[in-house]
GROMACS .gro file of C-alpha atoms in nm:
model
  467
    1UNK     CA    1   1.720   3.372  -2.796
    2UNK     CA    2   1.488   3.370  -2.493
    3UNK     CA    3   1.655   3.453  -2.164
    4UNK     CA    4   1.622   3.231  -1.859
    5UNK     CA    5   1.405   3.339  -1.567
    6UNK     CA    6   1.716   3.412  -1.360
    7UNK     CA    7   1.863   3.630  -1.634
    8UNK     CA    8   1.536   3.817  -1.678
    9UNK     CA    9   1.507   3.867  -1.304
   10UNK     CA   10   1.860   4.006  -1.286
   11UNK     CA   11   1.788   4.251  -1.570
   12UNK     CA   12   1.459   4.385  -1.433
   13UNK     CA   13   1.452   4.767  -1.426
   14UNK     CA   14   1.429   4.926  -1.083
   15UNK     CA   15   1.126   5.122  -1.207
   16UNK     CA   16   0.913   4.811  -1.252
   17UNK     CA   17   0.629   4.767  -1.002
   18UNK     CA   18   0.712   4.415  -0.891
   19UNK     CA   19   0.418   4.397  -0.653
   20UNK     CA   20   0.182   4.403  -0.952
   21UNK     CA   21   0.359   4.099  -1.098
   22UNK     CA   22   0.340   3.924  -0.762
   23UNK     CA   23  -0.035   3.990  -0.746
   24UNK     CA   24  -0.079   3.854  -1.098
   25UNK     CA   25   0.096   3.528  -1.011
   26UNK     CA   26  -0.071   3.494  -0.670
   27UNK     CA   27  -0.422   3.553  -0.808
   28UNK     CA   28  -0.390   3.298  -1.088
   29UNK     CA   29  -0.227   3.047  -0.853
   30UNK     CA   30  -0.515   3.087  -0.608
   31UNK     CA   31  -0.769   3.027  -0.885
   32UNK     CA   32  -0.593   2.709  -0.996
   33UNK     CA   33  -0.568   2.575  -0.641
   34UNK     CA   34  -0.931   2.665  -0.574
   35UNK     CA   35  -1.050   2.476  -0.882
   36UNK     CA   36  -0.851   2.169  -0.780
   37UNK     CA   37  -0.993   2.177  -0.428
   38UNK     CA   38  -1.355   2.247  -0.524
   39UNK     CA   39  -1.386   1.948  -0.758
   40UNK     CA   40  -1.573   1.669  -0.577
   41UNK     CA   41  -1.577   1.360  -0.800
   42UNK     CA   42  -1.769   1.056  -0.685
   43UNK     CA   43  -1.704   0.689  -0.754
   44UNK     CA   44  -1.950   0.706  -1.047
   45UNK     CA   45  -1.752   0.986  -1.213
   46UNK     CA   46  -2.010   1.254  -1.133
   47UNK     CA   47  -1.842   1.592  -1.078
   48UNK     CA   48  -1.978   1.801  -0.792
   49UNK     CA   49  -1.872   2.111  -0.603
   50UNK     CA   50  -1.719   2.082  -0.256
   51UNK     CA   51  -1.884   2.411  -0.156
   52UNK     CA   52  -2.224   2.259  -0.228
   53UNK     CA   53  -2.137   1.945  -0.033
   54UNK     CA   54  -2.012   2.149   0.264
   55UNK     CA   55  -2.196   2.486   0.258
   56UNK     CA   56  -2.010   2.592   0.574
   57UNK     CA   57  -1.702   2.642   0.354
   58UNK     CA   58  -1.869   2.907   0.137
   59UNK     CA   59  -1.746   3.205   0.347
   60UNK     CA   60  -1.394   3.112   0.230
   61UNK     CA   61  -1.489   3.243  -0.114
   62UNK     CA   62  -1.481   3.595   0.034
   63UNK     CA   63  -1.103   3.554   0.046
   64UNK     CA   64  -1.031   3.295  -0.221
   65UNK     CA   65  -1.245   3.438  -0.505
   66UNK     CA   66  -0.944   3.634  -0.616
   67UNK     CA   67  -1.016   3.688  -0.986
   68UNK     CA   68  -1.108   4.057  -0.934
   69UNK     CA   69  -0.746   4.118  -0.833
   70UNK     CA   70  -0.625   3.982  -1.166
   71UNK     CA   71  -0.861   4.211  -1.359
   72UNK     CA   72  -0.751   4.503  -1.140
   73UNK     CA   73  -0.386   4.429  -1.228
   74UNK     CA   74  -0.492   4.407  -1.593
   75UNK     CA   75  -0.631   4.760  -1.581
   76UNK     CA   76  -0.305   4.887  -1.438
   77UNK     CA   77  -0.101   4.720  -1.715
   78UNK     CA   78  -0.337   4.824  -1.995
   79UNK     CA   79  -0.327   5.190  -1.896
   80UNK     CA   80   0.052   5.198  -1.909
   81UNK     CA   81   0.068   4.994  -2.227
   82UNK     CA   82  -0.178   5.203  -2.429
   83UNK     CA   83  -0.011   5.527  -2.325
   84UNK     CA   84   0.318   5.394  -2.463
   85UNK     CA   85   0.167   5.280  -2.797
   86UNK     CA   86  -0.158   5.467  -2.865
   87UNK     CA   87  -0.241   5.299  -3.198
   88UNK     CA   88  -0.538   5.070  -3.146
   89UNK     CA   89  -0.447   4.779  -3.375
   90UNK     CA   90  -0.087   4.770  -3.251
   91UNK     CA   91  -0.200   4.795  -2.888
   92UNK     CA   92  -0.442   4.503  -2.933
   93UNK     CA   93  -0.191   4.276  -3.099
   94UNK     CA   94   0.081   4.360  -2.846
   95UNK     CA   95  -0.145   4.298  -2.547
   96UNK     CA   96  -0.304   3.983  -2.682
   97UNK     CA   97  -0.011   3.786  -2.825
   98UNK     CA   98   0.074   3.616  -2.495
   99UNK     CA   99  -0.296   3.560  -2.427
  100UNK     CA  100  -0.430   3.430  -2.759
  101UNK     CA  101  -0.152   3.213  -2.897
  102UNK     CA  102  -0.168   2.956  -2.615
  103UNK     CA  103  -0.547   2.989  -2.606
  104UNK     CA  104  -0.584   2.905  -2.975
  105UNK     CA  105  -0.351   2.608  -2.935
  106UNK     CA  106  -0.562   2.488  -2.640
  107UNK     CA  107  -0.879   2.521  -2.851
  108UNK     CA  108  -0.723   2.343  -3.148
  109UNK     CA  109  -0.592   2.052  -2.940
  110UNK     CA  110  -0.918   2.000  -2.755
  111UNK     CA  111  -1.123   2.033  -3.075
  112UNK     CA  112  -0.918   1.755  -3.235
  113UNK     CA  113  -0.944   1.541  -2.921
  114UNK     CA  114  -1.320   1.596  -2.893
  115UNK     CA  115  -1.379   1.500  -3.257
  116UNK     CA  116  -1.168   1.187  -3.214
  117UNK     CA  117  -1.356   1.086  -2.900
  118UNK     CA  118  -1.694   1.155  -3.059
  119UNK     CA  119  -1.615   0.960  -3.376
  120UNK     CA  120  -1.512   0.668  -3.154
  121UNK     CA  121  -1.847   0.690  -2.973
  122UNK     CA  122  -1.680   0.748  -2.636
  123UNK     CA  123  -1.817   1.095  -2.560
  124UNK     CA  124  -2.059   0.986  -2.288
  125UNK     CA  125  -2.036   0.952  -1.910
  126UNK     CA  126  -1.731   1.103  -1.740
  127UNK     CA  127  -1.564   1.169  -2.076
  128UNK     CA  128  -1.858   1.380  -2.188
  129UNK     CA  129  -1.846   1.574  -1.861
  130UNK     CA  130  -1.474   1.636  -1.910
  131UNK     CA  131  -1.531   1.769  -2.264
  132UNK     CA  132  -1.767   2.025  -2.119
  133UNK     CA  133  -1.569   2.122  -1.808
  134UNK     CA  134  -1.225   2.175  -1.963
  135UNK     CA  135  -1.356   2.477  -2.156
  136UNK     CA  136  -1.484   2.661  -1.849
  137UNK     CA  137  -1.165   2.866  -1.784
  138UNK     CA  138  -1.220   3.031  -2.123
  139UNK     CA  139  -1.483   3.263  -1.972
  140UNK     CA  140  -1.196   3.449  -1.805
  141UNK     CA  141  -1.019   3.489  -2.141
  142UNK     CA  142  -1.336   3.633  -2.297
  143UNK     CA  143  -1.381   3.891  -2.020
  144UNK     CA  144  -1.016   3.987  -2.041
  145UNK     CA  145  -1.046   4.035  -2.418
  146UNK     CA  146  -1.333   4.275  -2.363
  147UNK     CA  147  -1.124   4.473  -2.115
  148UNK     CA  148  -0.839   4.505  -2.363
  149UNK     CA  149  -1.076   4.605  -2.644
  150UNK     CA  150  -1.240   4.881  -2.437
  151UNK     CA  151  -0.923   5.018  -2.278
  152UNK     CA  152  -0.880   5.323  -2.508
  153UNK     CA  153  -1.226   5.479  -2.460
  154UNK     CA  154  -1.245   5.390  -2.091
  155UNK     CA  155  -0.895   5.527  -2.032
  156UNK     CA  156  -1.006   5.857  -2.186
  157UNK     CA  157  -1.303   5.865  -1.949
  158UNK     CA  158  -1.071   5.793  -1.659
  159UNK     CA  159  -0.833   6.072  -1.757
  160UNK     CA  160  -1.122   6.316  -1.781
  161UNK     CA  161  -1.338   6.213  -1.484
  162UNK     CA  162  -1.112   6.004  -1.258
  163UNK     CA  163  -1.313   5.844  -0.980
  164UNK     CA  164  -1.629   5.972  -1.148
  165UNK     CA  165  -1.588   5.723  -1.433
  166UNK     CA  166  -1.556   5.437  -1.184
  167UNK     CA  167  -1.858   5.557  -0.986
  168UNK     CA  168  -2.065   5.572  -1.306
  169UNK     CA  169  -1.990   5.204  -1.374
  170UNK     CA  170  -2.082   5.115  -1.015
  171UNK     CA  171  -2.409   5.304  -1.051
  172UNK     CA  172  -2.481   5.125  -1.378
  173UNK     CA  173  -2.419   4.786  -1.211
  174UNK     CA  174  -2.652   4.879  -0.926
  175UNK     CA  175  -2.916   4.991  -1.176
  176UNK     CA  176  -2.895   4.661  -1.362
  177UNK     CA  177  -2.950   4.467  -1.039
  178UNK     CA  178  -3.246   4.689  -0.953
  179UNK     CA  179  -3.405   4.623  -1.292
  180UNK     CA  180  -3.330   4.254  -1.258
  181UNK     CA  181  -3.450   4.187  -0.905
  182UNK     CA  182  -3.705   4.462  -0.841
  183UNK     CA  183  -3.860   4.505  -1.186
  184UNK     CA  184  -3.801   4.158  -1.328
  185UNK     CA  185  -3.666   4.289  -1.660
  186UNK     CA  186  -3.543   3.988  -1.861
  187UNK     CA  187  -3.187   3.958  -1.996
  188UNK     CA  188  -3.078   4.290  -1.845
  189UNK     CA  189  -2.854   4.104  -1.600
  190UNK     CA  190  -2.607   4.022  -1.879
  191UNK     CA  191  -2.508   4.390  -1.892
  192UNK     CA  192  -2.328   4.338  -1.564
  193UNK     CA  193  -2.068   4.123  -1.735
  194UNK     CA  194  -1.954   4.460  -1.867
  195UNK     CA  195  -2.038   4.702  -1.585
  196UNK     CA  196  -1.903   4.496  -1.293
  197UNK     CA  197  -1.580   4.375  -1.450
  198UNK     CA  198  -1.506   4.706  -1.624
  199UNK     CA  199  -1.551   4.885  -1.291
  200UNK     CA  200  -1.284   4.656  -1.144
  201UNK     CA  201  -1.066   4.724  -1.450
  202UNK     CA  202  -1.118   5.098  -1.400
  203UNK     CA  203  -0.971   5.068  -1.052
  204UNK     CA  204  -0.654   4.947  -1.222
  205UNK     CA  205  -0.640   5.277  -1.413
  206UNK     CA  206  -0.668   5.462  -1.082
  207UNK     CA  207  -0.387   5.249  -0.941
  208UNK     CA  208  -0.168   5.331  -1.243
  209UNK     CA  209  -0.200   5.701  -1.158
  210UNK     CA  210  -0.155   5.653  -0.781
  211UNK     CA  211  -0.509   5.769  -0.710
  212UNK     CA  212  -0.607   5.494  -0.464
  213UNK     CA  213  -0.491   5.683  -0.158
  214UNK     CA  214  -0.730   5.542   0.104
  215UNK     CA  215  -0.734   5.166   0.047
  216UNK     CA  216  -0.872   5.108   0.397
  217UNK     CA  217  -1.186   5.302   0.304
  218UNK     CA  218  -1.218   5.095  -0.013
  219UNK     CA  219  -1.183   4.769   0.180
  220UNK     CA  220  -1.427   4.865   0.456
  221UNK     CA  221  -1.686   5.000   0.213
  222UNK     CA  222  -1.666   4.691  -0.004
  223UNK     CA  223  -1.682   4.444   0.285
  224UNK     CA  224  -1.972   4.624   0.451
  225UNK     CA  225  -2.157   4.656   0.121
  226UNK     CA  226  -2.116   4.289   0.033
  227UNK     CA  227  -2.226   4.180   0.381
  228UNK     CA  228  -2.534   4.402   0.371
  229UNK     CA  229  -2.637   4.287   0.024
  230UNK     CA  230  -2.602   3.920   0.115
  231UNK     CA  231  -2.783   3.964   0.447
  232UNK     CA  232  -3.070   4.177   0.315
  233UNK     CA  233  -3.097   4.108  -0.056
  234UNK     CA  234  -3.140   3.818  -0.293
  235UNK     CA  235  -2.765   3.758  -0.319
  236UNK     CA  236  -2.612   3.419  -0.220
  237UNK     CA  237  -2.331   3.386   0.030
  238UNK     CA  238  -2.087   3.222  -0.214
  239UNK     CA  239  -1.881   3.451  -0.434
  240UNK     CA  240  -1.834   3.170  -0.687
  241UNK     CA  241  -2.102   2.998  -0.890
  242UNK     CA  242  -2.285   2.707  -0.727
  243UNK     CA  243  -2.467   2.424  -0.909
  244UNK     CA  244  -2.842   2.466  -0.927
  245UNK     CA  245  -2.862   2.807  -0.758
  246UNK     CA  246  -3.130   3.047  -0.883
  247UNK     CA  247  -2.907   3.351  -0.837
  248UNK     CA  248  -2.530   3.347  -0.883
  249UNK     CA  249  -2.294   3.624  -0.784
  250UNK     CA  250  -2.064   3.524  -1.070
  251UNK     CA  251  -2.272   3.443  -1.376
  252UNK     CA  252  -2.378   3.707  -1.443
  253UNK     CA  253  -2.186   3.921  -1.193
  254UNK     CA  254  -2.382   4.111  -0.931
  255UNK     CA  255  -2.340   4.426  -0.724
  256UNK     CA  256  -2.246   4.197  -0.433
  257UNK     CA  257  -1.952   4.063  -0.634
  258UNK     CA  258  -1.846   4.419  -0.717
  259UNK     CA  259  -1.847   4.505  -0.346
  260UNK     CA  260  -1.643   4.191  -0.285
  261UNK     CA  261  -1.394   4.314  -0.547
  262UNK     CA  262  -1.366   4.651  -0.368
  263UNK     CA  263  -1.286   4.474  -0.042
  264UNK     CA  264  -1.021   4.255  -0.203
  265UNK     CA  265  -0.854   4.538  -0.392
  266UNK     CA  266  -0.853   4.758  -0.084
  267UNK     CA  267  -0.694   4.472   0.110
  268UNK     CA  268  -0.415   4.406  -0.142
  269UNK     CA  269  -0.342   4.779  -0.160
  270UNK     CA  270  -0.310   4.790   0.218
  271UNK     CA  271  -0.046   4.518   0.181
  272UNK     CA  272   0.138   4.705  -0.092
  273UNK     CA  273   0.434   4.807   0.127
  274UNK     CA  274   0.526   4.465   0.265
  275UNK     CA  275   0.427   4.301  -0.063
  276UNK     CA  276   0.665   4.523  -0.258
  277UNK     CA  277   0.948   4.446  -0.017
  278UNK     CA  278   0.877   4.075  -0.051
  279UNK     CA  279   0.877   4.095  -0.432
  280UNK     CA  280   1.217   4.263  -0.430
  281UNK     CA  281   1.382   3.966  -0.262
  282UNK     CA  282   1.595   3.796  -0.528
  283UNK     CA  283   1.463   3.443  -0.470
  284UNK     CA  284   1.101   3.558  -0.463
  285UNK     CA  285   1.144   3.771  -0.773
  286UNK     CA  286   1.303   3.485  -0.967
  287UNK     CA  287   1.005   3.267  -0.876
  288UNK     CA  288   0.761   3.540  -0.987
  289UNK     CA  289   0.942   3.583  -1.318
  290UNK     CA  290   0.944   3.208  -1.383
  291UNK     CA  291   0.575   3.175  -1.295
  292UNK     CA  292   0.476   3.468  -1.514
  293UNK     CA  293   0.651   3.304  -1.807
  294UNK     CA  294   0.419   3.002  -1.799
  295UNK     CA  295   0.109   3.145  -1.629
  296UNK     CA  296  -0.128   3.142  -1.925
  297UNK     CA  297  -0.032   2.788  -2.031
  298UNK     CA  298  -0.072   2.659  -1.675
  299UNK     CA  299  -0.407   2.832  -1.633
  300UNK     CA  300  -0.547   2.693  -1.959
  301UNK     CA  301  -0.444   2.334  -1.888
  302UNK     CA  302  -0.494   2.303  -1.511
  303UNK     CA  303  -0.848   2.167  -1.538
  304UNK     CA  304  -0.733   1.921  -1.802
  305UNK     CA  305  -0.473   1.798  -1.553
  306UNK     CA  306  -0.723   1.773  -1.270
  307UNK     CA  307  -0.973   1.577  -1.479
  308UNK     CA  308  -0.688   1.361  -1.608
  309UNK     CA  309  -0.598   1.265  -1.251
  310UNK     CA  310  -0.957   1.172  -1.170
  311UNK     CA  311  -0.988   0.985  -1.501
  312UNK     CA  312  -0.679   0.782  -1.424
  313UNK     CA  313  -0.810   0.701  -1.077
  314UNK     CA  314  -1.139   0.578  -1.222
  315UNK     CA  315  -0.964   0.377  -1.492
  316UNK     CA  316  -0.731   0.212  -1.239
  317UNK     CA  317  -1.014   0.148  -0.990
  318UNK     CA  318  -0.847   0.364  -0.727
  319UNK     CA  319  -1.107   0.417  -0.453
  320UNK     CA  320  -1.272   0.760  -0.462
  321UNK     CA  321  -1.404   0.836  -0.113
  322UNK     CA  322  -1.726   1.027  -0.060
  323UNK     CA  323  -1.655   1.401  -0.108
  324UNK     CA  324  -1.572   1.583   0.216
  325UNK     CA  325  -1.534   1.259   0.412
  326UNK     CA  326  -1.225   1.203   0.629
  327UNK     CA  327  -1.080   0.969   0.367
  328UNK     CA  328  -1.147   1.227   0.095
  329UNK     CA  329  -0.956   1.495   0.287
  330UNK     CA  330  -0.671   1.254   0.353
  331UNK     CA  331  -0.645   1.195  -0.021
  332UNK     CA  332  -0.631   1.567  -0.106
  333UNK     CA  333  -0.249   1.608  -0.086
  334UNK     CA  334  -0.197   1.314  -0.322
  335UNK     CA  335  -0.451   1.445  -0.574
  336UNK     CA  336  -0.305   1.794  -0.565
  337UNK     CA  337   0.046   1.660  -0.612
  338UNK     CA  338  -0.064   1.450  -0.907
  339UNK     CA  339  -0.254   1.742  -1.064
  340UNK     CA  340   0.048   1.971  -1.021
  341UNK     CA  341   0.277   1.711  -1.178
  342UNK     CA  342   0.046   1.658  -1.476
  343UNK     CA  343   0.007   2.035  -1.519
  344UNK     CA  344   0.387   2.064  -1.525
  345UNK     CA  345   0.403   1.805  -1.803
  346UNK     CA  346   0.138   1.992  -2.004
  347UNK     CA  347   0.322   2.320  -1.950
  348UNK     CA  348   0.644   2.159  -2.074
  349UNK     CA  349   0.460   2.045  -2.387
  350UNK     CA  350   0.281   2.371  -2.467
  351UNK     CA  351   0.480   2.657  -2.313
  352UNK     CA  352   0.659   2.715  -2.645
  353UNK     CA  353   0.341   2.884  -2.768
  354UNK     CA  354   0.377   3.159  -2.511
  355UNK     CA  355   0.598   3.417  -2.680
  356UNK     CA  356   0.939   3.428  -2.508
  357UNK     CA  357   0.950   3.711  -2.259
  358UNK     CA  358   1.258   3.872  -2.411
  359UNK     CA  359   1.104   3.875  -2.756
  360UNK     CA  360   0.779   4.012  -2.620
  361UNK     CA  361   0.959   4.291  -2.442
  362UNK     CA  362   1.162   4.378  -2.749
  363UNK     CA  363   0.850   4.408  -2.961
  364UNK     CA  364   0.644   4.601  -2.712
  365UNK     CA  365   0.908   4.837  -2.582
  366UNK     CA  366   0.828   4.728  -2.229
  367UNK     CA  367   1.051   4.840  -1.952
  368UNK     CA  368   1.051   5.191  -2.091
  369UNK     CA  369   0.865   5.437  -1.872
  370UNK     CA  370   0.520   5.542  -1.987
  371UNK     CA  371   0.381   5.880  -1.894
  372UNK     CA  372   0.082   5.876  -1.661
  373UNK     CA  373  -0.203   6.122  -1.653
  374UNK     CA  374  -0.022   6.315  -1.382
  375UNK     CA  375   0.288   6.351  -1.604
  376UNK     CA  376   0.510   6.120  -1.398
  377UNK     CA  377   0.680   5.822  -1.558
  378UNK     CA  378   0.544   5.474  -1.500
  379UNK     CA  379   0.708   5.140  -1.580
  380UNK     CA  380   0.526   4.966  -1.863
  381UNK     CA  381   0.409   4.607  -1.807
  382UNK     CA  382   0.449   4.443  -2.144
  383UNK     CA  383   0.191   4.172  -2.190
  384UNK     CA  384  -0.089   4.045  -1.972
  385UNK     CA  385   0.100   3.749  -1.836
  386UNK     CA  386   0.455   3.819  -1.946
  387UNK     CA  387   0.762   3.801  -1.732
  388UNK     CA  388   0.944   4.134  -1.712
  389UNK     CA  389   1.150   4.214  -2.018
  390UNK     CA  390   1.515   4.294  -2.012
  391UNK     CA  391   1.602   4.660  -1.963
  392UNK     CA  392   1.737   4.843  -2.262
  393UNK     CA  393   1.816   5.191  -2.372
  394UNK     CA  394   1.502   5.400  -2.383
  395UNK     CA  395   1.349   5.386  -2.729
  396UNK     CA  396   1.283   5.695  -2.932
  397UNK     CA  397   0.964   5.861  -2.809
  398UNK     CA  398   0.658   5.734  -2.988
  399UNK     CA  399   0.454   6.003  -3.150
  400UNK     CA  400   0.094   5.965  -3.038
  401UNK     CA  401  -0.137   5.958  -3.331
  402UNK     CA  402  -0.478   5.846  -3.443
  403UNK     CA  403  -0.557   5.481  -3.499
  404UNK     CA  404  -0.452   5.346  -3.834
  405UNK     CA  405  -0.684   5.215  -4.101
  406UNK     CA  406  -0.638   4.862  -3.966
  407UNK     CA  407  -0.817   4.951  -3.642
  408UNK     CA  408  -1.167   4.857  -3.771
  409UNK     CA  409  -1.034   4.512  -3.861
  410UNK     CA  410  -0.874   4.484  -3.519
  411UNK     CA  411  -1.200   4.585  -3.348
  412UNK     CA  412  -1.395   4.330  -3.552
  413UNK     CA  413  -1.133   4.065  -3.479
  414UNK     CA  414  -1.135   4.109  -3.103
  415UNK     CA  415  -1.517   4.118  -3.098
  416UNK     CA  416  -1.538   3.787  -3.285
  417UNK     CA  417  -1.267   3.640  -3.068
  418UNK     CA  418  -1.428   3.730  -2.736
  419UNK     CA  419  -1.773   3.611  -2.849
  420UNK     CA  420  -1.622   3.285  -2.972
  421UNK     CA  421  -1.423   3.224  -2.656
  422UNK     CA  422  -1.718   3.309  -2.429
  423UNK     CA  423  -1.948   3.090  -2.637
  424UNK     CA  424  -1.705   2.798  -2.620
  425UNK     CA  425  -1.674   2.835  -2.243
  426UNK     CA  426  -2.050   2.770  -2.227
  427UNK     CA  427  -2.089   2.495  -2.487
  428UNK     CA  428  -1.770   2.303  -2.413
  429UNK     CA  429  -1.612   2.070  -2.667
  430UNK     CA  430  -1.877   1.798  -2.652
  431UNK     CA  431  -2.126   1.741  -2.933
  432UNK     CA  432  -1.920   1.916  -3.200
  433UNK     CA  433  -2.068   1.707  -3.482
  434UNK     CA  434  -2.423   1.774  -3.366
  435UNK     CA  435  -2.356   2.147  -3.319
  436UNK     CA  436  -2.447   2.152  -2.949
  437UNK     CA  437  -2.548   2.504  -2.851
  438UNK     CA  438  -2.575   2.727  -2.546
  439UNK     CA  439  -2.732   3.067  -2.484
  440UNK     CA  440  -2.482   3.352  -2.499
  441UNK     CA  441  -2.648   3.681  -2.404
  442UNK     CA  442  -2.991   3.565  -2.528
  443UNK     CA  443  -2.850   3.422  -2.853
  444UNK     CA  444  -2.793   3.053  -2.928
  445UNK     CA  445  -2.434   2.978  -3.025
  446UNK     CA  446  -2.300   2.638  -3.129
  447UNK     CA  447  -1.958   2.500  -3.041
  448UNK     CA  448  -1.840   2.487  -3.407
  449UNK     CA  449  -1.951   2.848  -3.460
  450UNK     CA  450  -1.774   2.956  -3.140
  451UNK     CA  451  -1.452   2.787  -3.250
  452UNK     CA  452  -1.472   2.950  -3.594
  453UNK     CA  453  -1.532   3.296  -3.441
  454UNK     CA  454  -1.243   3.259  -3.197
  455UNK     CA  455  -0.991   3.147  -3.461
  456UNK     CA  456  -1.111   3.396  -3.723
  457UNK     CA  457  -1.105   3.684  -3.476
  458UNK     CA  458  -0.753   3.599  -3.366
  459UNK     CA  459  -0.629   3.600  -3.725
  460UNK     CA  460  -0.788   3.941  -3.785
  461UNK     CA  461  -0.621   4.087  -3.476
  462UNK     CA  462  -0.284   3.946  -3.582
  463UNK     CA  463  -0.314   4.078  -3.936
  464UNK     CA  464  -0.437   4.424  -3.830
  465UNK     CA  465  -0.160   4.461  -3.572
  466UNK     CA  466   0.109   4.375  -3.826
  467UNK     CA  467  -0.032   4.628  -4.067
   0.00000   0.00000   0.00000
């Protein structure tokens, strides 16, 4: 039986790094709030971006583009998790259960809804826009899948070269931008989906081994680097994607975004002391535990809720003021409250598909210390978005060994899954019967093919992990 958030909070081991859990919740919460605020829907149902309407707000993205912090926390958790269960197929399944189950339910529900809407001939106008936009958060899932898949080899590089492995990824990202902007090499920019985000992930490995000892230097270097690149290079000011821009710092990621990530991670590490004390307060920790238990479900459905609010306003002829006008700003608290309430209803309906935290901890052995590269024990963080598991007697030591024969199936499964999820984030759920396509790393992929790859890959990962 799943424990309540209060019971889980009370049973949290003292060895757990609660600040990491606080960062996970805060980063996802900031992303959700940012998406709700950036949506600028007009009276005709057209969806715009507030940052494009009011360019003076774009410097706020240097603080609010917080996704690098989540990937940094992911690297920390993956390092500890793999060291406690160094069998590839088992590691994949353990890390991805809380991530993929709610994701596959989200895909299945929206696929059924999109087919119903299309068969009824109602997939045009604002409805068609909604079918495309609701899939956008899946890009984050795809990137996270790649990080999980590549954890074992990159962790070995980290343990051998330390900061050198991180610097190599930074150099590779800089080289890609040089080839892209100076030499005009086509398609090379897509490599930075790997180099930039894996460099951020690598910082999480360094954090797991307490090797980020001068966070102020990291923050200053990152902030100065990002400012210089934006001032002198072809990089835009906004650290999130903007409609119609020729160059985006996000898609694909750029060296400027990597510098931004360094500044953010340095900043949150500077706040580690007070942040840790805050997370140890009982009321705060209970809130963090409760939020972690529903984080993936809330993240997946928050755009659905936001678009549902706007759809209801259009259907009921509620006036939609011009974006960024005084009336629009006055309406913001009401829209946010409605979006939060609808998200809560969706979470209540779908949270059952997130594996209960207690069960997740029991399966993964979380809460038991995992040995770091320096030989000291580290608290394991069970699943990417899980609440902390209950403490238990330390399990028998796991004997590290080579990957089992199911590892090739697991590798194939996660590859199919991440390609499918990334492809679906680009195509959306519209035009399923026509096989609407989008370009994924220079290859056309259709929405039906993306859905099939995502579901098939998930089943392979599940089967390989059980074996």
